[in-house]
Coordinates of C-alpha atoms in Angstrom, one line a residue:
M213 CA -10.9 36.8 29.5
Y214 CA -8.9 35.8 32.4
S215 CA -8.3 38.2 35.1
V216 CA -7.0 38.6 38.7
T217 CA -9.3 40.8 40.9
N218 CA -8.4 41.0 44.6
P219 CA -11.6 39.9 46.3
A220 CA -10.6 41.8 49.5
T221 CA -10.5 45.3 47.7
G222 CA -12.2 44.6 44.2
E223 CA -9.2 46.0 42.6
L224 CA -8.7 44.7 39.0
I225 CA -4.8 43.6 39.0
E226 CA -4.4 41.8 35.7
E227 CA -6.4 40.8 32.8
I228 CA -5.4 37.8 30.1
P229 CA -6.9 37.2 26.9
N230 CA -8.3 33.9 26.4
T231 CA -6.2 31.4 24.3
T232 CA -7.3 31.6 20.5
D233 CA -8.9 28.6 18.8
E234 CA -5.7 28.1 16.8
E235 CA -3.7 28.1 19.9
V236 CA -5.9 25.5 21.5
V237 CA -6.0 23.3 18.5
A238 CA -2.0 23.4 18.6
A239 CA -1.9 22.6 22.4
I240 CA -4.4 19.7 21.7
G241 CA -1.5 18.5 19.2
R242 CA 1.3 18.9 21.5
V243 CA -0.3 16.9 24.4
D244 CA -1.3 14.3 21.8
H245 CA 2.3 14.1 20.5
G246 CA 3.6 14.3 23.9
Y247 CA 1.7 11.2 24.9
T248 CA 3.6 8.9 22.7
A249 CA 7.1 9.5 24.5
W250 CA 5.8 10.2 27.9
R251 CA 3.9 6.9 28.0
R252 CA 7.0 5.0 26.8
R253 CA 9.3 6.3 29.8
P254 CA 9.7 3.8 32.5
V255 CA 7.0 4.1 35.3
A256 CA 9.8 4.4 37.9
E257 CA 11.2 7.5 36.0
R258 CA 7.6 9.1 35.7
A259 CA 7.1 8.4 39.4
G260 CA 10.4 10.0 40.2
I261 CA 9.7 13.3 38.5
V262 CA 6.3 13.5 40.2
L263 CA 8.1 13.0 43.6
R264 CA 10.6 15.9 42.5
A265 CA 7.2 18.0 42.0
A266 CA 6.1 17.4 45.6
E267 CA 9.5 18.8 46.6
L268 CA 9.2 21.9 44.6
F269 CA 5.7 22.4 45.7
A270 CA 6.9 22.2 49.3
E271 CA 9.5 24.5 48.6
R272 CA 7.2 27.3 46.8
A273 CA 4.4 26.8 49.5
D274 CA 4.8 30.7 50.6
E275 CA 4.8 31.8 46.8
L276 CA 1.7 29.8 45.9
A277 CA -0.1 30.7 49.1
A278 CA 0.5 34.4 48.3
I279 CA -1.0 33.9 44.9
M280 CA -4.2 32.3 46.0
A281 CA -4.7 35.1 48.6
L282 CA -4.7 37.7 45.8
E283 CA -6.7 35.6 43.3
M284 CA -9.6 34.2 45.4
G285 CA -9.1 35.3 48.8
K286 CA -7.9 32.2 50.6
R287 CA -6.3 32.9 54.0
I288 CA -2.5 32.7 53.7
N289 CA -2.2 29.7 56.4
E290 CA -4.9 28.0 54.4
G291 CA -2.9 28.1 51.5
R292 CA 0.1 26.9 53.0
G293 CA -2.0 24.1 54.5
E294 CA -3.4 23.3 50.8
I295 CA 0.0 23.1 49.4
G296 CA 1.0 20.8 52.2
V297 CA -1.9 18.5 50.9
V298 CA -0.6 19.1 47.3
R299 CA 3.0 17.8 48.5
D300 CA 1.2 14.7 50.1
I301 CA -0.9 13.9 46.8
F302 CA 2.4 14.0 44.5
E303 CA 4.4 12.0 47.4
Y304 CA 1.8 9.4 47.5
Y305 CA 1.6 8.7 43.6
G306 CA 5.6 9.1 43.1
A307 CA 6.1 6.7 46.0
N308 CA 3.2 4.1 45.3
G309 CA 2.9 4.4 41.5
P310 CA 5.2 1.6 40.5
K311 CA 3.2 -0.6 42.7
L312 CA -0.1 0.5 42.0
L313 CA 0.6 0.1 38.1
A314 CA 2.1 -3.3 38.4
D315 CA 0.4 -6.4 36.4
E316 CA -2.2 -8.0 38.5
P317 CA -2.2 -11.8 38.0
L318 CA -5.5 -13.8 37.6
T319 CA -5.9 -17.4 37.9
L320 CA -8.5 -18.5 35.7
K321 CA -10.6 -21.9 35.4
S322 CA -8.7 -22.8 32.5
G323 CA -5.3 -21.0 32.7
E324 CA -3.7 -17.8 33.8
A325 CA -3.7 -14.1 33.0
V326 CA -2.8 -10.7 33.9
I327 CA -4.5 -7.3 34.1
A328 CA -1.8 -4.9 32.5
K329 CA -2.6 -1.3 33.6
E330 CA -1.8 1.3 30.9
P331 CA -2.6 4.9 30.1
I332 CA -5.4 5.9 27.4
G333 CA -3.9 9.3 26.2
A334 CA -4.1 13.0 26.5
L335 CA -6.7 14.3 28.9
L336 CA -8.7 17.4 29.6
G337 CA -8.9 19.0 33.1
V338 CA -11.4 21.6 33.9
M339 CA -10.5 23.0 37.4
P340 CA -12.2 25.2 39.7
W341 CA -11.2 28.3 41.7
N342 CA -12.0 27.3 45.6
F343 CA -8.8 25.0 45.8
P344 CA -6.6 26.2 42.9
C345 CA -3.5 23.9 43.6
Y346 CA -5.1 20.9 45.3
Q347 CA -7.7 20.3 42.7
V348 CA -5.3 20.1 40.0
A349 CA -3.1 18.0 42.1
R350 CA -5.5 15.3 42.6
F351 CA -6.3 15.0 39.0
V352 CA -2.7 15.5 37.4
A353 CA -0.4 13.6 39.8
P354 CA -1.9 10.0 39.3
N355 CA -2.5 10.7 35.5
L356 CA 1.4 11.6 35.0
V357 CA 2.7 8.5 36.8
L358 CA 0.2 6.4 34.8
G359 CA 1.5 7.8 31.6
N360 CA -1.4 10.1 30.3
T361 CA -0.7 13.7 29.2
I362 CA -2.6 16.7 30.5
L363 CA -4.2 19.7 28.8
L364 CA -5.3 22.0 31.7
K365 CA -8.1 24.6 31.8
H366 CA -8.1 26.3 35.1
A367 CA -10.9 28.7 36.5
S368 CA -10.9 32.3 34.7
I369 CA -10.2 34.1 38.0
C370 CA -6.8 31.9 38.8
P371 CA -4.5 32.4 35.8
R372 CA -1.5 33.0 38.0
S373 CA -2.1 29.8 39.8
A374 CA -2.2 28.0 36.6
V375 CA 0.8 29.4 35.4
A376 CA 2.8 28.7 38.7
I377 CA 1.5 25.0 38.7
A378 CA 2.8 24.6 35.3
Q379 CA 6.2 25.9 36.2
V380 CA 6.6 23.6 39.2
L381 CA 5.7 20.7 37.1
H382 CA 8.2 21.6 34.1
D383 CA 10.9 22.3 36.5
A384 CA 10.2 19.0 38.2
G385 CA 11.0 17.4 34.8
V386 CA 7.6 16.9 33.2
P387 CA 7.8 17.5 29.6
E388 CA 6.6 20.7 28.1
D389 CA 4.2 18.7 25.9
A390 CA 3.1 16.3 28.6
Y391 CA 1.3 19.2 30.5
V392 CA 0.1 22.1 28.7
N393 CA -1.8 25.1 30.3
V394 CA -4.4 26.9 28.1
F395 CA -6.7 30.0 29.0
A396 CA -9.5 28.6 27.2
S397 CA -12.9 29.8 27.6
S398 CA -16.0 27.7 28.7
K399 CA -17.2 27.9 24.9
Q400 CA -14.0 26.1 23.7
V401 CA -14.3 23.1 26.1
P402 CA -17.0 21.3 24.3
W403 CA -14.9 21.2 21.0
I404 CA -11.9 20.4 22.7
L405 CA -13.5 17.4 24.5
A406 CA -15.1 16.3 20.9
D407 CA -11.5 16.2 19.4
P408 CA -10.6 12.5 19.0
R409 CA -7.2 13.3 20.2
I410 CA -8.5 13.8 23.8
K411 CA -9.4 10.7 25.4
G412 CA -11.2 11.9 28.5
V413 CA -12.1 14.9 30.8
S414 CA -12.1 15.4 34.6
L415 CA -14.1 18.5 35.9
T416 CA -14.5 20.0 39.4
G417 CA -17.1 22.6 39.4
S418 CA -20.9 23.5 39.5
E419 CA -23.7 21.1 38.8
A420 CA -24.5 22.9 35.6
A421 CA -21.1 22.7 34.4
G422 CA -20.8 18.8 35.3
I423 CA -24.1 18.2 33.2
S424 CA -22.8 20.3 30.3
V425 CA -19.5 18.4 30.3
A426 CA -21.0 14.9 30.9
A427 CA -23.2 15.2 27.8
E428 CA -20.4 16.3 25.8
A429 CA -18.3 13.2 26.9
G430 CA -21.2 11.0 26.5
R431 CA -21.6 12.2 22.9
N432 CA -18.3 11.6 22.0
L433 CA -17.7 8.4 24.1
K434 CA -15.3 9.9 26.2
R435 CA -14.5 9.0 30.0
A436 CA -15.3 11.7 32.6
V437 CA -14.7 12.2 36.3
L438 CA -17.2 14.7 37.8
E439 CA -16.7 16.3 41.4
L440 CA -19.7 18.5 41.7
G441 CA -21.6 20.3 44.4
G442 CA -22.4 19.0 48.0
S443 CA -24.6 19.9 50.7
D444 CA -23.1 17.8 53.0
P445 CA -25.0 16.6 56.4
L446 CA -23.3 16.6 59.8
I447 CA -25.3 14.5 62.3
V448 CA -24.7 15.3 66.1
L449 CA -26.1 12.3 67.9
D450 CA -24.5 13.3 71.3
T451 CA -21.4 14.8 72.8
A452 CA -19.2 14.6 75.8
D453 CA -17.8 18.1 75.4
M454 CA -20.2 20.6 73.5
D455 CA -17.6 23.2 73.3
E456 CA -15.2 20.9 71.5
T457 CA -17.9 19.6 69.2
V458 CA -19.2 23.2 68.3
K459 CA -15.5 24.2 67.7
A460 CA -14.8 21.2 65.3
T461 CA -18.1 21.5 63.2
A462 CA -17.8 25.5 62.9
T463 CA -14.1 25.2 61.7
A464 CA -15.0 22.4 59.3
R465 CA -17.8 24.7 58.0
M466 CA -15.9 28.0 57.9
R467 CA -12.8 26.6 56.2
N468 CA -11.9 28.4 53.0
C469 CA -14.8 30.8 53.8
G470 CA -17.4 27.9 53.4
Q471 CA -16.4 27.5 49.8
S472 CA -15.5 23.7 49.9
C473 CA -17.8 21.2 48.1
N474 CA -17.4 18.8 51.0
A475 CA -17.9 21.2 53.9
P476 CA -20.8 20.3 56.3
K477 CA -23.4 22.6 55.3
R478 CA -26.3 21.1 57.3
M479 CA -25.8 20.5 61.0
I480 CA -28.4 18.1 62.2
V481 CA -28.7 17.8 66.2
M482 CA -30.5 15.8 68.3
A483 CA -33.5 17.5 70.1
D484 CA -32.2 17.1 73.7
I485 CA -29.0 19.0 72.7
Y486 CA -30.1 21.3 69.7
D487 CA -30.7 24.4 71.8
E488 CA -27.2 24.4 73.3
F489 CA -25.6 23.6 70.1
V490 CA -27.6 26.3 68.3
D491 CA -26.7 28.9 71.1
K492 CA -22.8 28.0 71.2
I493 CA -22.3 27.9 67.5
T494 CA -23.9 31.3 67.0
K495 CA -21.8 32.9 69.7
R496 CA -18.6 31.5 68.0
V497 CA -19.6 32.3 64.5
S498 CA -20.4 36.0 65.9
N499 CA -17.3 36.5 67.9
Y500 CA -14.6 34.5 66.4
Y501 CA -15.2 34.4 62.6
Q502 CA -14.5 38.3 61.9
P503 CA -13.7 39.4 58.4
G504 CA -10.2 40.4 57.8
D505 CA -7.3 40.5 55.1
P506 CA -6.6 36.9 53.6
A507 CA -2.7 37.8 53.7
D508 CA -2.9 38.5 57.5
P509 CA -2.2 35.2 59.4
A510 CA -4.5 36.4 62.3
T511 CA -7.6 36.6 59.9
K512 CA -10.5 34.2 60.6
L513 CA -12.8 34.9 57.9
P514 CA -11.6 36.2 54.5
P515 CA -13.3 37.3 51.6
L516 CA -15.5 34.9 49.2
A517 CA -13.6 34.6 45.8
S518 CA -15.5 37.3 44.1
V519 CA -18.0 40.2 44.6
A520 CA -20.5 37.9 42.4
A521 CA -20.1 35.1 44.8
A522 CA -20.8 37.1 47.9
D523 CA -23.9 38.6 46.2
E524 CA -25.2 35.3 45.5
V525 CA -24.5 33.8 48.8
A526 CA -26.1 37.0 50.5
A527 CA -29.1 36.7 48.2
Q528 CA -29.6 33.1 49.4
V529 CA -29.6 34.1 53.0
R530 CA -32.2 36.8 52.3
T531 CA -34.3 34.5 50.3
A532 CA -34.2 31.9 53.0
V533 CA -35.3 34.5 55.7
D534 CA -38.1 35.9 53.4
Q535 CA -39.2 32.1 53.2
G536 CA -39.4 31.9 57.0
A537 CA -36.3 30.8 58.1
T538 CA -34.5 32.3 61.5
L539 CA -31.4 34.3 61.0
R540 CA -29.5 33.6 64.4
A541 CA -26.3 35.5 63.2
G542 CA -24.7 37.4 60.2
G543 CA -26.0 37.4 56.8
N544 CA -25.0 40.9 55.9
R545 CA -22.8 41.8 53.1
I546 CA -19.4 43.9 54.2
G547 CA -17.6 46.2 51.5
P548 CA -15.6 47.1 49.8
G549 CA -14.6 43.5 48.5
A550 CA -16.3 40.4 48.7
Y551 CA -17.1 40.0 52.3
L552 CA -20.0 38.3 53.9
E553 CA -20.6 37.9 57.6
A554 CA -20.4 34.5 59.0
T555 CA -24.2 33.3 59.1
V556 CA -26.5 30.6 61.2
L557 CA -29.9 29.9 59.9
T558 CA -32.1 27.6 61.8
D559 CA -36.0 26.6 61.0
V560 CA -35.2 25.8 57.5
T561 CA -38.0 23.6 56.1
P562 CA -38.3 21.7 53.0
E563 CA -40.6 24.4 51.2
M564 CA -37.6 26.9 51.3
N565 CA -35.0 27.0 48.7
A566 CA -32.1 26.7 51.1
Y567 CA -33.4 23.3 52.1
Y568 CA -32.4 21.9 48.9
E569 CA -29.7 24.1 47.2
E570 CA -26.0 24.3 48.0
I571 CA -25.1 27.5 49.9
F572 CA -21.4 28.2 48.8
G573 CA -20.0 30.5 51.6
P574 CA -19.6 31.0 55.3
V575 CA -23.5 29.9 56.1
I576 CA -24.4 27.2 58.7
L577 CA -27.9 25.6 58.6
V578 CA -29.0 24.0 61.7
F579 CA -31.8 21.3 61.9
R580 CA -33.4 19.5 64.9
A581 CA -34.1 15.9 64.9
E582 CA -36.3 14.1 67.5
T583 CA -35.1 10.6 66.3
E584 CA -32.2 8.8 65.0
E585 CA -34.3 7.9 62.3
E586 CA -35.4 11.6 61.8
A587 CA -31.7 12.7 61.5
I588 CA -30.9 10.0 58.9
A589 CA -34.0 11.1 56.8
I590 CA -32.9 14.6 56.9
A591 CA -29.5 13.8 56.0
N592 CA -30.6 12.0 52.8
D593 CA -33.5 14.3 51.8
S594 CA -31.0 16.0 49.3
P595 CA -30.2 15.9 45.6
F596 CA -26.5 15.7 46.8
G597 CA -24.2 12.9 48.1
L598 CA -20.8 14.1 48.2
G599 CA -19.8 13.7 51.9
A600 CA -21.2 13.3 55.5
A601 CA -20.1 13.3 59.1
V602 CA -21.5 11.6 62.2
F603 CA -20.4 12.8 65.7
G604 CA -21.4 10.9 68.8
T605 CA -19.5 9.1 71.6
D606 CA -21.0 5.5 70.9
P607 CA -18.7 3.8 68.0
E608 CA -21.2 1.4 67.2
R609 CA -24.1 3.8 66.9
N610 CA -21.9 6.1 64.8
R611 CA -21.1 3.4 62.3
R612 CA -24.8 2.2 62.3
V613 CA -25.8 5.9 61.4
A614 CA -22.9 6.3 58.7
D615 CA -24.0 3.0 57.0
R616 CA -27.3 4.5 56.1
I617 CA -26.1 7.8 55.1
E618 CA -26.4 8.1 51.1
A619 CA -23.0 9.7 50.3
G620 CA -19.4 8.7 48.8
M621 CA -17.7 9.4 52.2
V622 CA -18.5 9.5 55.7
Y623 CA -16.6 10.8 58.5
L624 CA -16.8 9.8 62.1
N625 CA -16.2 12.5 64.8
K626 CA -14.5 14.4 62.0
S627 CA -15.8 16.5 59.0
G628 CA -14.5 17.1 55.5
G629 CA -10.8 17.5 54.8
S630 CA -8.8 15.2 52.3
V631 CA -5.9 13.0 52.3
A632 CA -3.8 11.7 49.6
D633 CA -4.6 7.8 50.2
L634 CA -8.1 8.1 50.8
P635 CA -10.7 7.9 47.8
F636 CA -12.6 11.2 47.2
G637 CA -15.9 11.5 45.5
G638 CA -19.5 11.4 45.5
I639 CA -22.9 9.9 44.4
K640 CA -26.4 11.6 43.2
R641 CA -25.8 14.9 41.7
S642 CA -22.4 15.4 43.3
G643 CA -20.8 13.5 40.5
M644 CA -19.1 10.4 39.4
G645 CA -15.8 8.7 39.8
R646 CA -13.1 8.6 42.4
E647 CA -9.9 10.8 43.0
L648 CA -7.2 10.0 45.4
G649 CA -6.1 6.9 46.7
A650 CA -5.8 3.6 44.8
L651 CA -8.9 4.2 43.0
G652 CA -7.8 7.6 41.8
I653 CA -5.2 6.1 39.4
E654 CA -7.7 3.9 37.6
E655 CA -10.4 6.3 36.5
F656 CA -8.2 6.8 33.2
M657 CA -6.5 3.5 32.8
N658 CA -6.8 0.8 30.5
K659 CA -7.1 -2.4 32.2
K660 CA -5.7 -4.7 29.7
S661 CA -6.5 -8.4 30.0
I662 CA -3.5 -10.6 28.7
R663 CA -4.4 -14.2 28.5
L664 CA -1.0 -16.1 29.1

């Protein structure tokens, strides 16, 4: 069952039945049939439709932001910002698609060849609730330009977002059988992926979901892109302005109520500035991030996406404290609805659950490092490897530290975020494959060698 429940109040707004098995089979047939015609349309024509989608997303930003605020509690201003990134992604691939898909000439020892860049067929997308539009955009935009077709299963709490996204794409000119939304259940995903007409899968979600989908993809020899969890480190080596550093790091962590895979969840601060950093970030979190209605532009801390999510994060905080961590601020559930106070924890050690697990909510962990070597060791002591950040005043030192961090992405004097032309993805248990940028259009591409 798909449902819309307002996380600010806990009120059930709407329930939508799952797509039946027969309807899912029919949807697979549609995107498979649609692929034949869609791939034959000129690249410039497909790119033009994607560019039109960018315009429509921008025009409907307020509508889409309101839907996200209702479905999963995203602050209205952050929702508008998300649609701005969506627009950028569709613009990037619409404008650059023809160039990215041009034949790549090769000079061989005994002649010449080209690499022709072609689509592979109908793809399955399994999307999460934390960025209902952005996550879809980074999978869909490049693959539509490439010529693949899409069967899209969105998160069960985001049915209205799913419908609105499909409407934008179809209004832009994407054929009805080139992009098909289904309200499929998680139990239907394995046999959808096993269908020979589906050629690959992109999933953004939990580690457990990624393991399940990767196993099914491997069993059926299908390509897979997985963007999973993260427990990103942020190292503060030094600072010329502690207030600005605290503001930047807190803002990055509290964005989307802490429900971002690549948010900086572990602040690793050098010993000589550790006490000042902890004091100031605790005060900022306590005074600035106060719960409020996500539809109110003045709100700084919205609810989490669901009561279950809020309860889970609160339980993680309680466990950390029970195991010996120091609670500096917050940690309490606020009801009704899915609210949790912004939280700061220190003195977290490897013996505690919180040291290694991902906390998907407004919780900051701060670690003390005596040396640069220790800071790097703490940063890398994680099963995840999505993103990371290094803050400091010496560019050469920042880069030296960045080069030793085990992650798919490292930002210097900035944390997290995403831009259309920069590849996004992780290593270790944070997943595999890349989205966005020039690399993002290659994951479901047939790079055909043609000997001339």
